CSV table of C-alpha atoms and ligand atoms in Angstrom, one decimal:
chain,number,residue,atom,x,y,z
A,1,THR,CA,-12.5,-16.2,-4.8
A,2,ARG,CA,-15.3,-14.4,-3.0
A,3,THR,CA,-14.7,-13.2,0.6
A,4,GLN,CA,-16.1,-10.7,3.0
A,5,VAL,CA,-12.7,-9.0,3.9
A,6,ALA,CA,-9.7,-9.0,1.7
A,7,ILE,CA,-6.5,-8.3,3.8
A,8,VAL,CA,-3.4,-7.0,2.0
A,9,GLY,CA,-0.4,-7.7,4.4
A,10,ALA,CA,0.1,-10.5,6.6
A,11,GLY,CA,2.2,-8.8,9.6
A,12,PRO,CA,0.5,-8.6,13.1
A,13,ALA,CA,-2.1,-6.0,11.8
A,14,GLY,CA,-3.3,-8.1,9.0
A,15,LEU,CA,-3.3,-11.5,10.9
A,16,LEU,CA,-5.0,-9.9,14.2
A,17,LEU,CA,-7.7,-8.6,11.9
A,18,SER,CA,-8.2,-11.9,10.2
A,19,HIS,CA,-8.5,-13.7,13.6
A,20,LEU,CA,-10.8,-11.2,15.2
A,21,LEU,CA,-13.0,-11.4,12.3
A,22,HIS,CA,-13.0,-15.1,12.2
A,23,ARG,CA,-14.2,-15.0,15.9
A,24,SER,CA,-17.0,-12.9,14.7
A,25,GLY,CA,-18.0,-15.2,12.1
A,26,ILE,CA,-16.5,-13.0,9.2
A,27,ASP,CA,-14.5,-14.5,6.3
A,28,SER,CA,-11.3,-13.2,5.3
A,29,VAL,CA,-8.3,-13.8,3.0
A,30,VAL,CA,-4.9,-12.5,3.7
A,31,ILE,CA,-2.2,-12.0,1.3
A,32,ASP,CA,1.4,-10.9,1.6
A,33,ILE,CA,4.3,-10.7,-0.9
A,34,ARG,CA,6.9,-11.8,1.7
A,35,SER,CA,7.3,-15.4,2.8
A,36,ARG,CA,6.2,-16.5,6.1
A,37,HIS,CA,9.9,-17.3,6.9
A,38,ASP,CA,10.9,-13.7,6.0
A,39,ILE,CA,8.2,-12.2,8.0
A,40,ALA,CA,9.0,-14.5,11.0
A,41,THR,CA,12.7,-13.7,10.8
A,42,THR,CA,12.7,-9.8,10.4
A,43,ILE,CA,13.8,-8.2,13.6
A,44,ARG,CA,11.3,-5.4,14.8
A,45,ALA,CA,10.2,-4.0,18.0
A,46,GLY,CA,10.0,-5.7,21.4
A,47,ILE,CA,7.7,-3.9,23.7
A,48,LEU,CA,3.9,-4.6,24.0
A,49,GLU,CA,1.6,-2.3,25.8
A,50,ALA,CA,-0.9,-3.6,28.5
A,51,GLY,CA,-3.7,-3.5,26.2
A,52,SER,CA,-1.7,-5.3,23.4
A,53,VAL,CA,-1.2,-8.2,25.6
A,54,ARG,CA,-4.7,-8.2,26.7
A,55,THR,CA,-5.9,-8.5,23.1
A,56,LEU,CA,-3.6,-11.3,22.4
A,57,VAL,CA,-4.6,-13.4,25.4
A,58,ASP,CA,-8.1,-12.4,25.8
A,59,THR,CA,-9.1,-13.3,22.1
A,60,GLY,CA,-7.1,-16.7,22.3
A,61,VAL,CA,-4.3,-15.7,20.0
A,62,SER,CA,-1.7,-17.3,22.5
A,63,ASP,CA,-0.6,-17.3,26.3
A,64,ARG,CA,2.8,-17.3,25.1
A,65,VAL,CA,3.1,-13.7,25.9
A,66,ILE,CA,2.4,-14.3,29.5
A,67,THR,CA,4.6,-17.5,29.9
A,68,ASP,CA,7.5,-16.6,27.8
A,69,GLY,CA,7.5,-12.7,27.6
A,70,ASP,CA,8.9,-10.5,30.3
A,71,ARG,CA,6.5,-8.3,32.3
A,72,HIS,CA,8.4,-4.8,32.9
A,73,ASP,CA,6.9,-2.7,35.6
A,74,GLY,CA,9.2,0.4,34.9
A,75,VAL,CA,11.6,1.7,32.7
A,76,VAL,CA,15.0,3.6,33.4
A,77,PHE,CA,16.1,6.9,31.9
A,78,ARG,CA,19.7,7.4,32.3
A,79,PHE,CA,21.3,10.9,32.0
A,80,GLY,CA,24.1,12.8,33.9
A,81,GLY,CA,25.6,9.4,34.6
A,82,GLU,CA,22.8,8.3,36.7
A,83,ASN,CA,19.8,6.1,36.5
A,84,HIS,CA,16.3,7.5,37.1
A,85,ARG,CA,13.7,4.8,37.1
A,86,ILE,CA,9.9,5.3,36.3
A,87,ASP,CA,7.9,2.8,38.2
A,88,PHE,CA,4.9,2.0,36.0
A,89,GLN,CA,2.9,-0.1,38.5
A,90,GLU,CA,3.2,2.4,41.3
A,91,LEU,CA,2.4,5.5,39.1
A,92,VAL,CA,-0.6,4.0,36.9
A,93,GLY,CA,-1.0,0.4,38.0
A,94,GLU,CA,-0.1,-1.0,34.6
A,95,SER,CA,3.0,-2.8,33.0
A,96,VAL,CA,4.3,-3.5,29.5
A,97,TRP,CA,5.7,-6.8,28.2
A,98,LEU,CA,9.0,-7.5,26.5
A,99,TYR,CA,7.8,-9.8,23.8
A,100,PRO,CA,9.3,-9.5,20.3
A,101,GLN,CA,7.1,-8.8,17.4
A,102,ASN,CA,8.5,-11.9,15.6
A,103,ASP,CA,6.9,-13.7,18.5
A,104,VAL,CA,3.6,-11.9,18.0
A,105,PHE,CA,3.7,-12.8,14.4
A,106,ALA,CA,4.4,-16.5,14.9
A,107,ASP,CA,1.5,-16.6,17.6
A,108,LEU,CA,-0.8,-15.3,15.1
A,109,ALA,CA,0.1,-17.2,12.1
A,110,ALA,CA,-0.1,-20.4,14.3
A,111,ARG,CA,-3.5,-19.5,15.4
A,112,ARG,CA,-4.8,-18.6,11.8
A,113,GLU,CA,-3.3,-21.9,10.6
A,114,THR,CA,-5.0,-23.9,13.3
A,115,ASP,CA,-8.3,-22.0,12.7
A,116,GLY,CA,-8.3,-22.8,9.1
A,117,GLY,CA,-7.6,-19.4,8.0
A,118,ASP,CA,-6.8,-18.5,4.3
A,119,VAL,CA,-3.4,-16.9,4.6
A,120,ARG,CA,-1.1,-16.7,1.3
A,121,TYR,CA,2.4,-15.8,1.8
A,122,GLY,CA,4.9,-15.0,-1.3
A,123,VAL,CA,2.4,-13.8,-3.8
A,124,SER,CA,3.4,-11.2,-6.3
A,125,ASP,CA,2.1,-8.5,-8.5
A,126,THR,CA,-0.6,-7.4,-6.0
A,127,ALA,CA,-3.1,-4.8,-7.4
A,128,VAL,CA,-6.4,-3.4,-5.9
A,129,ASP,CA,-9.1,-2.0,-8.0
A,130,THR,CA,-11.8,0.1,-6.3
A,131,SER,CA,-13.5,1.2,-9.4
A,132,GLY,CA,-16.3,-1.4,-9.3
A,133,ALA,CA,-19.2,-1.6,-7.0
A,134,ARG,CA,-17.0,-4.2,-5.0
A,135,PRO,CA,-13.2,-3.8,-4.6
A,136,VAL,CA,-10.9,-6.4,-6.4
A,137,VAL,CA,-7.5,-7.6,-5.2
A,138,SER,CA,-5.4,-9.3,-8.0
A,139,PHE,CA,-2.1,-11.0,-7.5
A,140,ILE,CA,0.2,-14.0,-8.6
A,141,ASP,CA,0.1,-16.8,-5.9
A,142,SER,CA,3.4,-18.4,-4.9
A,143,ASP,CA,2.8,-21.3,-7.4
A,144,GLY,CA,2.5,-19.0,-10.4
A,145,SER,CA,-1.3,-19.3,-10.5
A,146,PRO,CA,-3.3,-16.0,-11.0
A,147,GLY,CA,-5.5,-15.0,-8.1
A,148,ARG,CA,-8.5,-12.6,-7.9
A,149,ILE,CA,-10.2,-11.9,-4.6
A,150,GLU,CA,-13.6,-10.0,-4.7
A,151,ALA,CA,-14.4,-8.6,-1.5
A,152,ASP,CA,-16.9,-6.4,0.5
A,153,LEU,CA,-14.0,-4.6,1.9
A,154,VAL,CA,-10.2,-4.4,1.5
A,155,VAL,CA,-8.0,-3.6,4.3
A,156,GLY,CA,-4.4,-2.5,3.5
A,157,SER,CA,-2.2,-3.5,6.5
A,158,ASP,CA,0.8,-3.6,3.9
A,159,GLY,CA,3.3,-1.4,5.8
A,160,SER,CA,4.8,1.9,5.3
A,161,ARG,CA,5.3,1.5,1.4
A,162,SER,CA,1.6,0.4,1.3
A,163,ILE,CA,0.5,-0.3,-2.2
A,164,CYS,CA,-3.1,-0.1,-0.8
A,165,ARG,CA,-2.5,3.8,0.2
A,166,LYS,CA,-1.4,4.3,-3.3
A,167,ALA,CA,-4.5,2.9,-4.6
A,168,PHE,CA,-6.5,5.9,-3.1
A,169,PRO,CA,-7.2,8.3,-6.0
A,170,ALA,CA,-5.5,11.6,-6.0
A,171,GLY,CA,-6.8,14.3,-3.8
A,172,THR,CA,-8.7,11.7,-1.6
A,173,ARG,CA,-6.6,11.8,1.5
A,174,GLY,CA,-4.2,14.4,3.2
A,175,GLU,CA,-0.6,13.6,4.5
A,176,TRP,CA,1.1,15.0,7.4
A,177,PHE,CA,4.8,14.2,8.3
A,178,ARG,CA,8.0,15.3,9.8
A,179,GLU,CA,11.7,14.0,9.2
A,180,TYR,CA,14.4,14.0,11.8
A,181,PRO,CA,18.2,14.4,11.2
A,182,PHE,CA,19.2,11.2,12.7
A,183,ALA,CA,18.6,7.5,12.6
A,184,TRP,CA,18.9,4.4,14.8
A,185,PHE,CA,21.8,2.0,14.6
A,186,GLY,CA,20.4,-1.2,15.9
A,187,PHE,CA,22.0,-4.6,16.7
A,188,LEU,CA,21.8,-7.8,18.7
A,189,ALA,CA,24.4,-8.8,21.4
A,190,GLU,CA,25.2,-12.3,22.6
A,191,ALA,CA,25.3,-11.2,26.3
A,192,PRO,CA,23.4,-11.3,29.4
A,193,PRO,CA,21.1,-8.4,30.1
A,194,SER,CA,22.9,-5.4,31.5
A,195,HIS,CA,19.8,-4.6,33.8
A,196,PRO,CA,16.7,-5.9,34.6
A,197,GLU,CA,14.5,-3.2,32.7
A,198,LEU,CA,15.2,-1.1,29.4
A,199,ILE,CA,17.6,1.9,29.6
A,200,TYR,CA,16.8,5.0,27.6
A,201,ALA,CA,20.2,6.9,27.7
A,202,GLN,CA,20.7,10.6,26.9
A,203,SER,CA,24.2,11.7,26.9
A,204,GLU,CA,26.2,14.6,25.3
A,205,HIS,CA,27.5,11.8,22.6
A,206,GLY,CA,23.9,10.9,21.7
A,207,PHE,CA,21.1,8.6,22.6
A,208,ALA,CA,21.4,5.1,23.3
A,209,LEU,CA,18.7,2.2,24.1
A,210,VAL,CA,19.7,-0.9,26.0
A,211,SER,CA,16.7,-3.4,25.3
A,212,GLN,CA,16.6,-7.1,25.7
A,213,ARG,CA,15.5,-10.2,24.0
A,214,THR,CA,16.5,-13.5,26.0
A,215,PRO,CA,18.8,-14.3,28.8
A,216,THR,CA,21.6,-14.8,26.1
A,217,MET,CA,20.8,-12.4,23.5
A,218,GLN,CA,20.1,-8.4,23.7
A,219,ARG,CA,18.7,-5.7,21.7
A,220,MET,CA,20.4,-2.3,21.7
A,221,TYR,CA,20.2,0.7,19.5
A,222,PHE,CA,22.1,4.1,19.4
A,223,GLN,CA,21.4,7.4,17.5
A,224,CYS,CA,23.5,7.8,14.4
A,225,ALA,CA,23.5,9.7,11.2
A,226,PRO,CA,20.6,8.7,8.5
A,227,GLY,CA,23.2,7.8,6.0
A,228,GLU,CA,25.4,5.6,8.3
A,229,ARG,CA,26.1,2.0,6.8
A,230,PRO,CA,26.1,-1.0,9.1
A,231,GLU,CA,29.1,-2.7,7.5
A,232,ASP,CA,31.3,0.4,8.5
A,233,TRP,CA,30.7,-0.4,12.1
A,234,ASP,CA,32.6,-3.4,13.5
A,235,ASP,CA,32.1,-4.8,17.0
A,236,ASP,CA,35.0,-2.8,18.7
A,237,ARG,CA,33.6,0.4,17.2
A,238,ILE,CA,29.8,-0.1,18.3
A,239,TRP,CA,30.9,-1.1,21.7
A,240,ALA,CA,33.1,2.1,22.1
A,241,GLU,CA,30.1,4.1,21.0
A,242,MET,CA,27.8,2.3,23.6
A,243,ARG,CA,30.4,2.7,26.3
A,244,ARG,CA,30.6,6.4,25.7
A,245,ARG,CA,27.0,7.0,26.0
A,246,VAL,CA,25.9,4.6,28.8
A,247,ASN,CA,28.6,3.5,31.0
A,248,GLY,CA,29.7,5.5,34.0
A,249,ASN,CA,29.6,5.9,37.8
A,250,GLY,CA,30.0,2.0,38.2
A,251,PHE,CA,27.4,1.0,35.6
A,252,GLU,CA,28.9,-1.0,32.4
A,253,ILE,CA,26.7,-2.6,29.6
A,254,GLN,CA,27.3,-6.5,29.1
A,255,GLU,CA,29.2,-6.8,25.7
A,256,GLY,CA,29.4,-9.9,23.5
A,257,PRO,CA,29.6,-10.7,19.6
A,258,ILE,CA,27.3,-8.5,17.4
A,259,SER,CA,24.9,-9.7,15.0
A,260,ALA,CA,22.0,-8.3,12.9
A,261,LYS,CA,23.2,-4.8,12.5
A,262,MET,CA,20.7,-2.4,10.8
A,263,VAL,CA,20.0,1.3,10.3
A,264,LEU,CA,16.5,2.3,11.1
A,265,PRO,CA,14.7,5.2,9.4
A,266,PHE,CA,13.4,8.1,11.5
A,267,ARG,CA,10.0,9.6,10.3
A,268,SER,CA,6.8,10.9,11.7
A,269,PHE,CA,3.9,10.2,9.2
A,270,VAL,CA,0.0,10.3,9.1
A,271,THR,CA,-2.5,9.9,6.1
A,272,ALA,CA,-6.3,10.5,6.6
A,273,PRO,CA,-8.8,9.6,6.0
A,274,MET,CA,-7.9,6.1,6.5
A,275,ARG,CA,-10.6,5.0,4.2
A,276,TYR,CA,-11.6,5.5,0.4
A,277,GLY,CA,-14.9,3.8,-0.1
A,278,ARG,CA,-14.5,0.1,0.8
A,279,LEU,CA,-10.9,0.5,1.0
A,280,LEU,CA,-9.4,1.0,4.6
A,281,LEU,CA,-5.9,1.3,6.0
A,282,ALA,CA,-4.5,0.0,9.2
A,283,GLY,CA,-1.1,0.2,10.9
A,284,ASP,CA,2.1,1.4,9.3
A,285,ALA,CA,0.0,1.7,5.9
A,286,ALA,CA,-1.5,4.6,7.4
A,287,HIS,CA,1.1,6.0,9.8
A,288,THR,CA,4.6,5.7,11.0
A,289,VAL,CA,6.1,7.0,14.3
A,290,PRO,CA,10.0,7.2,15.2
A,291,PRO,CA,10.8,4.1,17.1
A,292,THR,CA,11.4,5.9,20.6
A,293,GLY,CA,8.7,4.7,22.8
A,294,ALA,CA,7.9,1.4,20.8
A,295,LYS,CA,4.6,2.6,19.7
A,296,GLY,CA,4.4,1.2,16.1
A,297,LEU,CA,3.1,-2.3,16.7
A,298,ASN,CA,0.9,-1.2,19.5
A,299,LEU,CA,-0.8,1.3,17.4
A,300,ALA,CA,-1.2,-1.1,14.5
A,301,LEU,CA,-2.9,-3.5,17.0
A,302,ALA,CA,-5.0,-0.7,18.4
A,303,ASP,CA,-6.1,0.3,14.9
A,304,VAL,CA,-7.3,-3.2,14.2
A,305,ARG,CA,-9.4,-3.7,17.6
A,306,VAL,CA,-11.2,-0.5,16.4
A,307,LEU,CA,-11.5,-1.5,12.7
A,308,HIS,CA,-12.8,-4.9,13.7
A,309,GLU,CA,-15.7,-3.3,15.4
A,310,ALA,CA,-16.2,-1.0,12.4
A,311,ILE,CA,-16.5,-3.8,9.9
A,312,ILE,CA,-18.9,-5.8,12.2
A,313,ASP,CA,-21.3,-2.8,12.2
A,314,PHE,CA,-20.7,-1.9,8.4
A,315,LEU,CA,-21.4,-5.8,7.4
A,316,ALA,CA,-24.8,-5.7,9.8
A,317,GLY,CA,-25.9,-2.9,7.6
A,318,ALA,CA,-25.0,0.3,9.6
A,319,GLY,CA,-23.5,1.8,6.4
A,320,ASP,CA,-20.6,4.3,5.6
A,321,GLU,CA,-20.9,5.9,8.9
A,322,ALA,CA,-19.6,3.0,10.6
A,323,LEU,CA,-16.5,3.1,8.5
A,324,ASP,CA,-16.0,6.7,9.0
A,325,ARG,CA,-16.1,6.3,12.6
A,326,TYR,CA,-13.1,3.9,12.3
A,327,THR,CA,-10.7,6.8,11.1
A,328,GLU,CA,-11.9,9.3,13.8
A,329,ARG,CA,-11.4,6.8,16.6
A,330,ALA,CA,-8.2,5.4,15.4
A,331,LEU,CA,-6.8,8.9,14.7
A,332,ASP,CA,-7.5,10.0,18.3
A,333,ARG,CA,-4.8,7.3,19.4
A,334,VAL,CA,-2.7,7.9,16.5
A,335,TRP,CA,-2.1,11.4,17.1
A,336,LYS,CA,-1.5,10.9,20.9
A,337,ALA,CA,1.3,8.3,19.9
A,338,GLN,CA,2.6,10.8,17.3
A,339,HIS,CA,3.0,13.4,19.9
A,340,PHE,CA,4.4,10.7,22.4
A,341,SER,CA,7.0,9.5,20.0
A,342,TYR,CA,8.0,12.8,18.9
A,343,TRP,CA,8.4,14.0,22.4
A,344,MET,CA,10.5,10.8,23.6
A,345,THR,CA,12.7,11.4,20.5
A,346,THR,CA,13.1,15.2,21.1
A,347,MET,CA,13.8,14.7,24.9
A,348,LEU,CA,16.5,12.2,24.2
A,349,HIS,CA,18.5,12.9,21.1
A,350,SER,CA,21.4,15.2,20.5
A,351,VAL,CA,20.7,17.5,17.6
A,352,GLU,CA,23.8,18.9,15.7
A,353,GLY,CA,24.2,22.6,16.4
A,354,ALA,CA,21.7,22.7,19.4
A,355,SER,CA,22.5,25.9,21.5
A,356,PRO,CA,23.7,25.6,25.0
A,357,PHE,CA,20.2,26.8,25.9
A,358,ASP,CA,18.7,24.0,24.2
A,359,ILE,CA,20.9,21.5,25.8
A,360,ALA,CA,20.2,22.7,29.3
A,361,ARG,CA,16.5,23.1,28.5
A,362,GLN,CA,16.6,19.2,27.5
A,363,ARG,CA,18.2,18.3,30.8
A,364,GLY,CA,15.5,20.1,32.7
A,365,GLU,CA,12.8,18.4,30.8
A,366,LEU,CA,14.3,15.0,31.8
A,367,ALA,CA,14.5,16.2,35.3
A,368,LEU,CA,10.8,17.2,35.3
A,369,VAL,CA,9.9,13.8,33.8
A,370,THR,CA,11.8,11.6,36.2
A,371,GLY,CA,11.8,14.0,39.2
A,372,SER,CA,8.1,14.8,39.6
A,373,ARG,CA,5.2,12.3,40.2
A,374,HIS,CA,3.0,13.9,37.9
A,375,GLY,CA,5.7,14.1,35.1
A,376,ALA,CA,6.5,10.6,35.7
A,377,ALA,CA,2.7,9.5,35.6
A,378,TYR,CA,2.3,11.2,32.3
A,379,LEU,CA,5.2,9.3,30.8
A,380,ALA,CA,4.1,5.9,32.5
A,381,GLU,CA,0.5,6.3,31.2
A,382,ALA,CA,1.6,7.0,27.7
A,383,TYR,CA,4.3,4.1,27.5
A,384,THR,CA,1.9,1.6,29.0
A,385,GLY,CA,-0.8,2.6,26.6
A,386,TRP,CA,-3.8,4.8,26.8
A,387,GLN,CA,-7.3,3.6,27.4
A,388,GLN,CA,-9.4,3.1,24.4
A,389,ALA,CA,-11.7,6.2,24.1
A,390,ALA,CA,-15.5,5.4,23.4
B,1,DHB,C1,12.6,-1.8,21.5
B,1,DHB,C2,12.5,-0.6,20.4
B,1,DHB,C3,12.1,0.4,20.9
B,1,DHB,O1,11.7,1.3,19.8
B,1,DHB,C4,11.8,0.9,22.0
B,1,DHB,O2,11.5,2.1,22.4
B,1,DHB,C5,12.1,0.0,23.0
B,1,DHB,C6,12.5,-1.4,22.8
B,1,DHB,C7,13.1,-3.0,21.2
B,1,DHB,O3,13.1,-3.4,20.0
B,1,DHB,O4,13.5,-4.0,22.2
């Protein structure tokens, strides 16, 4: 097969890129080692920035985010037993949408299908060869037949364990990373929402996040040790932990049967440049953020908006500079999001061995962010998403 852009990874980043390219009259083929069903049912993040929503709606992916998603005009920080609301609309005139990544994927996959896009799920043995004049992606199709895609460009949107990133020759990219001494325990609870908006709770027993999914199903997380095993936590133990961190002063979380327990890794990672020759990286393949603040998916979609423009320019003959500009423009947002995710994480989590000074200082920081209009506006602007720089 010959195509203009071969895309490895059919998550939201890969499918959005394929969709945007299609609208610009550029062909692409997308492959993924996972089945469509696996991608559709993996539980991931739930919050879309205003700009992510505009991208989905304005480029005709779907209006479902508006009709079925939930607009949130603010968020709650809970500490010292009290709720402190940050009003996004009042502070920066923006909102975020609660709309799970599963639904973003479903909308994109359906749109690509309707538009006749070539998306192959369930492939295996993917390999990227950048040694020739044009890159080649080879794989085994789901029916067992060998596949070979020769393309002008290859985009790796294949997640944090990216095989495309590994195809960069040694010494052609740098890596920046940071580990954290904790993880998140995530689960679904069959219960009504505990509050109209998300609650990020800091407590002496550790962090907890009360998020949502539907009127009858809620998503919650609490800080745990990285080595924690989901099977060691039954419903009673989980609710006891959540109550300890969130309940108090008349506020109680709504409880119910628990499912979909998982431990989420916590890592900050960036690789750059996000390009080697005609091979480009987007989304988690190039950077991961800790989940606090829900930036991962939004960052992937933002990469793709910028990459789409770079690809148009490159295929129109603008040369390698167009592709180099992609790394530069994408990294501007990536490092803001890295800082924001790191900052939200350190502001809200408990660190073992923290000194009394550290603990009191953290409380001072929360008081500044929730108690000052300028502090709150800083958070509101970051949470709802920064404007794209030129
Ligand atoms: C969700 C996840 C996050 O990491 C976050 O900061 C907020 C919400 C979620 O899955 O709903």
